Short mmCIF file of C-alpha atoms and ligand atoms in Angstrom, two decimals:
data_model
loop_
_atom_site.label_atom_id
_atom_site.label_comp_id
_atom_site.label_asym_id
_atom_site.label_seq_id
_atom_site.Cartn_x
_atom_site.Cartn_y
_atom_site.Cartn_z
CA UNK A 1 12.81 -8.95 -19.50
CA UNK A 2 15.16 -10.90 -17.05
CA UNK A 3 14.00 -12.56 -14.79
CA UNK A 4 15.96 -12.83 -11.89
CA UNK A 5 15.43 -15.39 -8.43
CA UNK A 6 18.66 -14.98 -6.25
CA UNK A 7 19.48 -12.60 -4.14
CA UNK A 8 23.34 -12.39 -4.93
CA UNK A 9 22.38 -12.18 -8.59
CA UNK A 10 20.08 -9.43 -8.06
CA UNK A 11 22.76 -7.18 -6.24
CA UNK A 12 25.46 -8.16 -8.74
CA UNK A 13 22.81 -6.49 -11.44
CA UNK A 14 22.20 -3.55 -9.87
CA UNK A 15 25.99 -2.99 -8.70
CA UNK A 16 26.56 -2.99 -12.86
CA UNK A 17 23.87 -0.76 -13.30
CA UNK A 18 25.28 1.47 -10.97
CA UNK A 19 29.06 1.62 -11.99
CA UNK A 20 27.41 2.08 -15.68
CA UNK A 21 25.83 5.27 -14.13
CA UNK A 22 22.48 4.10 -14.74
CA UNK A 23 19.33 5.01 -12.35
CA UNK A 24 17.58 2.05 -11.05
CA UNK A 25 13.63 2.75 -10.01
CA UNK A 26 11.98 -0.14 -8.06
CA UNK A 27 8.61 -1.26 -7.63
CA UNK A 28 7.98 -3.55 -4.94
CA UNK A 29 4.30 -5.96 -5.03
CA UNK A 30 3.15 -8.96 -3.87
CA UNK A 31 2.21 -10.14 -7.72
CA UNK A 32 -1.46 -9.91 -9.24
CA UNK A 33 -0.88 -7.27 -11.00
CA UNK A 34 -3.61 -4.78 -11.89
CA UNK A 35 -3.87 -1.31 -13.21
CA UNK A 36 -2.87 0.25 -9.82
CA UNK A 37 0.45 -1.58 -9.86
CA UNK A 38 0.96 -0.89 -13.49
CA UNK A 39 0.44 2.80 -12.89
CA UNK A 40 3.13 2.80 -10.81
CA UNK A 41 5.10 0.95 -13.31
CA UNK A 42 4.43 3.38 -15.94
CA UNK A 43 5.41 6.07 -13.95
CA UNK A 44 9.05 4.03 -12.73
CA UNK A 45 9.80 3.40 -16.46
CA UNK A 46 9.34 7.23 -17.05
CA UNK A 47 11.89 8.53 -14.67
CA UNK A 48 14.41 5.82 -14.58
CA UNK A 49 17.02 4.27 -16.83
CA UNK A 50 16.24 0.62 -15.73
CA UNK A 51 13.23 -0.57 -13.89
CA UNK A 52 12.68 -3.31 -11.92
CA UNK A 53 9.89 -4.75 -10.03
CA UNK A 54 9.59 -7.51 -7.24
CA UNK A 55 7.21 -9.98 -6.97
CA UNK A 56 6.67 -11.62 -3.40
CA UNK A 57 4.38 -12.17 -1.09
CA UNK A 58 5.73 -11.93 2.07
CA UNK A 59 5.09 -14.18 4.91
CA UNK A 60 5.97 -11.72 7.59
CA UNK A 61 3.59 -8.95 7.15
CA UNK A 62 0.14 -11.85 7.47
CA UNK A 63 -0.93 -12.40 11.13
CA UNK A 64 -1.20 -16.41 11.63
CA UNK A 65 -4.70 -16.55 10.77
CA UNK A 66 -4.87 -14.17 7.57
CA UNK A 67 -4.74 -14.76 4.34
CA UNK A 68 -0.86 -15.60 3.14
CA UNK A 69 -2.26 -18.83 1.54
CA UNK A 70 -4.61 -18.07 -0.42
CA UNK A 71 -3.20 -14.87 -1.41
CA UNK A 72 -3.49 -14.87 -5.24
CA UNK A 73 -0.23 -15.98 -7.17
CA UNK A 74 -0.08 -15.90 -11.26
CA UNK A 75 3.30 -15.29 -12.08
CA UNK A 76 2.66 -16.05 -15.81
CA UNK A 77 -0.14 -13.38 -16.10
CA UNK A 78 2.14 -11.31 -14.21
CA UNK A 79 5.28 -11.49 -16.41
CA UNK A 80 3.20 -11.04 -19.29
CA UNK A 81 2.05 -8.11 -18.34
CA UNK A 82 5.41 -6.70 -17.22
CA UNK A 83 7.10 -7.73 -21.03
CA UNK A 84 4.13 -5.18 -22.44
CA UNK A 85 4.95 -2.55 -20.17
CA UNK A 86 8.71 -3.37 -20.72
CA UNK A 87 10.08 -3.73 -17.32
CA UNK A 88 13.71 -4.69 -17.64
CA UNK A 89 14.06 -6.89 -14.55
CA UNK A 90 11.87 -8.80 -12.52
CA UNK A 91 12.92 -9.99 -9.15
CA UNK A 92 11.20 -12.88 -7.83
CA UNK A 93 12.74 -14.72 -4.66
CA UNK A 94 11.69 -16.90 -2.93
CA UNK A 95 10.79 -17.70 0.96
CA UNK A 96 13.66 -19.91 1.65
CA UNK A 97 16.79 -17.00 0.21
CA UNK A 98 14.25 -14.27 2.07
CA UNK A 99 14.14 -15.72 5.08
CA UNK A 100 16.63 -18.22 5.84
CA UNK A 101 17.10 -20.87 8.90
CA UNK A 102 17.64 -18.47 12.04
CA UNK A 103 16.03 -15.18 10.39
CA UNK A 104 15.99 -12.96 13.42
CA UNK A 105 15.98 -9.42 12.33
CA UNK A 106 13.27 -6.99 12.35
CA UNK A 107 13.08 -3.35 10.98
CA UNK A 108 10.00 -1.13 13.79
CA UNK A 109 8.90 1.78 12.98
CA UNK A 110 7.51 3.45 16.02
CA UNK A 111 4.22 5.54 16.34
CA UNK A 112 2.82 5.41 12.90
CA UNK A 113 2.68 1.33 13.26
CA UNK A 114 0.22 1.87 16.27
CA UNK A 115 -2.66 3.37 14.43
CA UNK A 116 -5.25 2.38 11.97
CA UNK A 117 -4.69 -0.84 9.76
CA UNK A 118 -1.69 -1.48 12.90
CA UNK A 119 -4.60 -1.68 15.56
CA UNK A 120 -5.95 -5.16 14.21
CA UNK A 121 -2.78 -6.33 12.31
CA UNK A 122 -0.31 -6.06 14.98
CA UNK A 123 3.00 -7.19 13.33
CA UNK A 124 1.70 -6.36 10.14
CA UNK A 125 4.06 -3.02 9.56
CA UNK A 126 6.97 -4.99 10.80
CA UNK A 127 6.88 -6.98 8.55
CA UNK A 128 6.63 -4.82 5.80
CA UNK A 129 9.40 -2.60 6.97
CA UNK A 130 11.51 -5.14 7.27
CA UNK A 131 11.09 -7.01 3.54
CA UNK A 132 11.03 -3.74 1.87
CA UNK A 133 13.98 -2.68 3.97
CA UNK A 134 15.56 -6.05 2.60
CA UNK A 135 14.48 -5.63 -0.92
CA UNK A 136 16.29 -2.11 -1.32
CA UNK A 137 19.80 -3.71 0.23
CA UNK A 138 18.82 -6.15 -3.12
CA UNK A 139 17.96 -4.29 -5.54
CA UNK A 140 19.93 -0.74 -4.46
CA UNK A 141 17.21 1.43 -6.29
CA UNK A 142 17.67 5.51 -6.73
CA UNK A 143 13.73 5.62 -6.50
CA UNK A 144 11.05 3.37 -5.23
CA UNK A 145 7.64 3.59 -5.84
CA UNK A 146 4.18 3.23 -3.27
CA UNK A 147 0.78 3.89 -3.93
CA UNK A 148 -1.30 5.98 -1.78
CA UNK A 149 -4.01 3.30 -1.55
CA UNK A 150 -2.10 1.92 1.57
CA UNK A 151 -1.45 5.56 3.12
CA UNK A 152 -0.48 4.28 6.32
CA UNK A 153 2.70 1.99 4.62
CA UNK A 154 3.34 4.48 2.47
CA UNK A 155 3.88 7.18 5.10
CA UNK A 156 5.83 4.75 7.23
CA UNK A 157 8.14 3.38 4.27
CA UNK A 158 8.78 7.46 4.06
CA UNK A 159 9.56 7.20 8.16
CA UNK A 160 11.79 4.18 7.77
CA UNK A 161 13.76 5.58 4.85
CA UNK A 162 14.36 9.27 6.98
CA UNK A 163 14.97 7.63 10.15
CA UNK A 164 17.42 5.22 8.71
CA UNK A 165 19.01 7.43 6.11
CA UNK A 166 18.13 5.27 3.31
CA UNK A 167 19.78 6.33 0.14
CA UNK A 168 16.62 6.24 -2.04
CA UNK A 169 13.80 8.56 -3.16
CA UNK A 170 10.35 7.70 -1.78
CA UNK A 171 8.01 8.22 -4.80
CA UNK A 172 3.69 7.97 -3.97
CA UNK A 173 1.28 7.58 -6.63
CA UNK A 174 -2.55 8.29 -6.52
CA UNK A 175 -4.98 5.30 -6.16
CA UNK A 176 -6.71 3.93 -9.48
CA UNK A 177 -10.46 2.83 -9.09
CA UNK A 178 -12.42 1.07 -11.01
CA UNK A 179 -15.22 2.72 -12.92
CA UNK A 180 -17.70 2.58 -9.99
CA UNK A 181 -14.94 3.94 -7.62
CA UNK A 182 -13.78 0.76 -6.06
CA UNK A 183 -10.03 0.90 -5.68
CA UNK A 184 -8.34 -1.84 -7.64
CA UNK A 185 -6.61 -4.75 -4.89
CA UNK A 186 -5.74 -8.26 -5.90
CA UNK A 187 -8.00 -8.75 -3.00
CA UNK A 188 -11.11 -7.72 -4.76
CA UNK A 189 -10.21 -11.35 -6.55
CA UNK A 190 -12.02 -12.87 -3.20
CA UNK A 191 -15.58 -11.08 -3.23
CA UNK A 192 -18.40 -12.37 -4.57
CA UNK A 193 -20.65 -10.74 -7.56
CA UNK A 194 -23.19 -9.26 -4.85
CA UNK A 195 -20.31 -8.50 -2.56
CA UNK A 196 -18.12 -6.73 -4.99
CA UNK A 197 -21.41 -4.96 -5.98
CA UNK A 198 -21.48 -4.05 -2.00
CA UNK A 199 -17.78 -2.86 -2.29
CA UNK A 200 -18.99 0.32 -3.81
CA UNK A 201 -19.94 1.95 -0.58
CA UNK A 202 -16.46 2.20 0.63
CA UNK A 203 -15.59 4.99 -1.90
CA UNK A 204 -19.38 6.23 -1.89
CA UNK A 205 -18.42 6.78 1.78
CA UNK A 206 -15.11 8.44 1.12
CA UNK A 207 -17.36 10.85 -1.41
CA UNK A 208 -20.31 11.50 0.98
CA UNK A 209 -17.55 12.30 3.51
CA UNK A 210 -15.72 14.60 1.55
CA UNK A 211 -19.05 16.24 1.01
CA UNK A 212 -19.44 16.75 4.39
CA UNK A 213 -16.22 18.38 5.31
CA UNK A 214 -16.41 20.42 2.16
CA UNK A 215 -19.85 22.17 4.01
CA UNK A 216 -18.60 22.63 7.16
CA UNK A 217 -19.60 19.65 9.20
CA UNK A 218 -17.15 19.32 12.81
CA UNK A 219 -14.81 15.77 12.62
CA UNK A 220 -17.44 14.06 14.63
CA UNK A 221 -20.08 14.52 12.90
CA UNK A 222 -18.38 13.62 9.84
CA UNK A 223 -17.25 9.97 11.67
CA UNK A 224 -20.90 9.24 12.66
CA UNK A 225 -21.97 9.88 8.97
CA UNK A 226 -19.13 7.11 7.40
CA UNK A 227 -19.97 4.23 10.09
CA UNK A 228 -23.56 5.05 9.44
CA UNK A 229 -23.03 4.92 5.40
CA UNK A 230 -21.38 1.46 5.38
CA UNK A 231 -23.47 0.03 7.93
CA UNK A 232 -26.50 0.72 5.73
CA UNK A 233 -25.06 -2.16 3.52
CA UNK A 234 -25.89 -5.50 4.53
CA UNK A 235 -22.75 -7.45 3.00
CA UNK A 236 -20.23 -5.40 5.24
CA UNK A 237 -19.84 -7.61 7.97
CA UNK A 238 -17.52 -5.33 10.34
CA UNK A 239 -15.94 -1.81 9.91
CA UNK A 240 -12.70 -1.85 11.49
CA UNK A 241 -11.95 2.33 11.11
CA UNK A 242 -13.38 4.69 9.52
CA UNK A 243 -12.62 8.18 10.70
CA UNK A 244 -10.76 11.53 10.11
CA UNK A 245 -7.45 11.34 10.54
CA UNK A 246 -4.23 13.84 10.65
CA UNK A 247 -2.51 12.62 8.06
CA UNK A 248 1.13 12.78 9.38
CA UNK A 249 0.49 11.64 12.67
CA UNK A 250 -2.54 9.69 11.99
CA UNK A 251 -4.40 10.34 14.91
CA UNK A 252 -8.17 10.05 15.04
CA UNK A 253 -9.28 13.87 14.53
CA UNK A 254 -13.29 12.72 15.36
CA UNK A 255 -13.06 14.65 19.28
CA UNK A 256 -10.80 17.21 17.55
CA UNK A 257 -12.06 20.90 16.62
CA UNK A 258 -12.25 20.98 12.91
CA UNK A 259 -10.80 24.83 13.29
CA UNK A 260 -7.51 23.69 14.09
CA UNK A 261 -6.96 22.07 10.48
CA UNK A 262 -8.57 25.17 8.40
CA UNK A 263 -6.37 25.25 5.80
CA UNK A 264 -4.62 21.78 6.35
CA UNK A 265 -5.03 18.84 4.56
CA UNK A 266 -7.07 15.82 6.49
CA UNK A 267 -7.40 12.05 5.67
CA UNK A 268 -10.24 10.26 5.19
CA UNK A 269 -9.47 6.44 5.95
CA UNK A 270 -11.79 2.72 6.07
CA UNK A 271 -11.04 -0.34 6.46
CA UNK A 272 -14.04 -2.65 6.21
CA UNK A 273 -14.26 -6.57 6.23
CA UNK A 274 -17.07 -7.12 3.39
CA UNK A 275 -17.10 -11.86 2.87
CA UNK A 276 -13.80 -12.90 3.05
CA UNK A 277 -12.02 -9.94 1.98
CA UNK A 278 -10.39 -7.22 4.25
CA UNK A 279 -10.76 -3.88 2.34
CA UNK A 280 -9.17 -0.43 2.67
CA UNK A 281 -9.09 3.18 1.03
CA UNK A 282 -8.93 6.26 1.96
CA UNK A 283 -8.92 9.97 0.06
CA UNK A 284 -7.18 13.53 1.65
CA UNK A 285 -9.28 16.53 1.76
CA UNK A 286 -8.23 20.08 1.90
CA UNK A 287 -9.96 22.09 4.73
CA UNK A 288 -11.39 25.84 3.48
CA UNK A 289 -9.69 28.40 5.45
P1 AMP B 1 0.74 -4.98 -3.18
O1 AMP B 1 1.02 -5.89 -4.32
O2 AMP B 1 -0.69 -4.98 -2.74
O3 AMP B 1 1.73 -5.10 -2.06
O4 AMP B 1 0.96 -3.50 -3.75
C1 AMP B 1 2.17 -3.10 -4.35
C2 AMP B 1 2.15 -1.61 -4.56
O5 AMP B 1 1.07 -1.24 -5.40
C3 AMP B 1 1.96 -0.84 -3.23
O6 AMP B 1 2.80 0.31 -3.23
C4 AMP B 1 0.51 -0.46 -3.29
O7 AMP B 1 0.20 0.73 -2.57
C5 AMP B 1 0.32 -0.22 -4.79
N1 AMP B 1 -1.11 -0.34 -5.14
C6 AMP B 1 -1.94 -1.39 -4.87
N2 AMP B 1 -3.19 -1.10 -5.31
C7 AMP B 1 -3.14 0.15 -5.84
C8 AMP B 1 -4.10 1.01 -6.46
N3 AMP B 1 -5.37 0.64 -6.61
N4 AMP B 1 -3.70 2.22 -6.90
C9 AMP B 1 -2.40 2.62 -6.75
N5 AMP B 1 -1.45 1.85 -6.19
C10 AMP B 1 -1.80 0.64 -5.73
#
């Protein structure tokens, strides 16, 4: 694997790659790997010629008093586990080639960035938008690939990459959970053993809600069931959303009729502060007709 730290050296790469006629799939992360990030590795490697993945954890997308610190770094686990998989090149800049002296331009994606996980991390989406916006003028990939875990950036990397006419394919993969339904974050690294224990009721919520829709209940209803269901446990210190959303527009769907999505897909969304960890998931349900 080559590993690879400057920017100019990166594009140079991928300009070979390209005039070679070789198709370049990218996987962007902040580092810590686990299963969900390899899953979308696995899946790169599989429809690509060359793959390469980015490790960097961006200043721009933490609000001042988040977690960008402490955020966990292990570049030599990391690397490790991208020689097994066989990633060809990892990309791994740093803050200072990023985001040079005088950095003063932004990528905004309207709308979307106003809703849900936007609400209570107000440049958050910026930020993103505008690394990942940065990282494929880098790397130049034919494909990039997002997990569904974070819906919301997923759906507005797919916005960006329309509005803008990015030349690359948008590629989502499902969330993996661990075995009690968790989904896997590098932030799950910050809970406690009786607060990770506690971290179950996000996705018991997500089930119990599906359950609901799946016998008829009206959006409401179905709202007042998940705050209800993660309140009952005593480590979840504030619930930030947790609704029915559309899941283009993501508007909150709880005053809505259910009638008008019968037939139409729905999305089920949390985000939850349980100790010192901000967690999110969500799951889509099909409406009956
Ligand atoms: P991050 O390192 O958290 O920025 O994540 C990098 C990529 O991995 C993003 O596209 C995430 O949506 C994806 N990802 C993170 N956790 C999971 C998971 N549990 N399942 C699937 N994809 C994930």
């Amino acid at each position: 694997m080559k590993v690879i730290e400057h920017i100019g050296q990166m594009q140079e790469t991928s300009r070979a790659l390209r005039r070679e006629g070789k198709e370049i799939g990218f996987v962007p992360t902040m580092g810590a790997l686990h299963e969900g990030h390899l899953s979308l590795i696995r899946r790169c490697k599989e429809e690509n010629d060359t793959t390469v993945v980015s490790i960097f954890v961006n200043p721009t997308q933490f609000g001042p008093t988040e977690d960008y610190e402490r955020y966990p770094r292990d570049l030599e686990g990391d690397s490790e586990k991208l020689r097994s998989l066989g990633v060809d090149i990892l990309f791994f800049p740093s803050v200072e080639e990023m985001y040079p002296e005088g950095y003063s331009t932004y990528v905004e994606v309207e709308g979307l960035s106003n809703h849900l996980c936007g609400l209570f991390r107000p440049s958050h989406f910026r930020g993103v938008a505008t690394v990942v916006t940065k990282l494929f003028n880098i790397v130049m990939p034919h494909r990039a690939y997002f997990g569904l875990k974070d819906y919301q950036q997923a759906l507005i990397i797919k916005r960006m990459v329309r509005d803008l006419n990015m030349d690359v394919q948008i590629i989502t993969c499902p969330t993996v959970r661990e075995v009690d339904g968790l989904a896997m974050s590098s932030r799950n690294q910050y809970l406690s053993e009786s607060e990770r224990r506690s971290a179950t009721v996000i996705y018991r919520t997500l089930l119990r809600a599906k359950e609901a829709l799946e016998r008829g209940e009206d959006f409401g209803t179905v709202k007042t069931l998940m705050v209800e269901t993660l309140s009952s446990e005593p480590h979840v210190k504030e619930i930030q959303y947790a609704s029915v959303y559309d899941p283009e527009s993501l508007e909150d769907l709880s005053q809505r009729q259910r009638e008008d999505y019968s037939g139409s897909e729905v999305l089920l969304a949390i985000a939850v502060i349980i100790g010192p960890a901000r967690l999110i998931d969500n799951m889509l349900v099909r409406l009956r007709d």
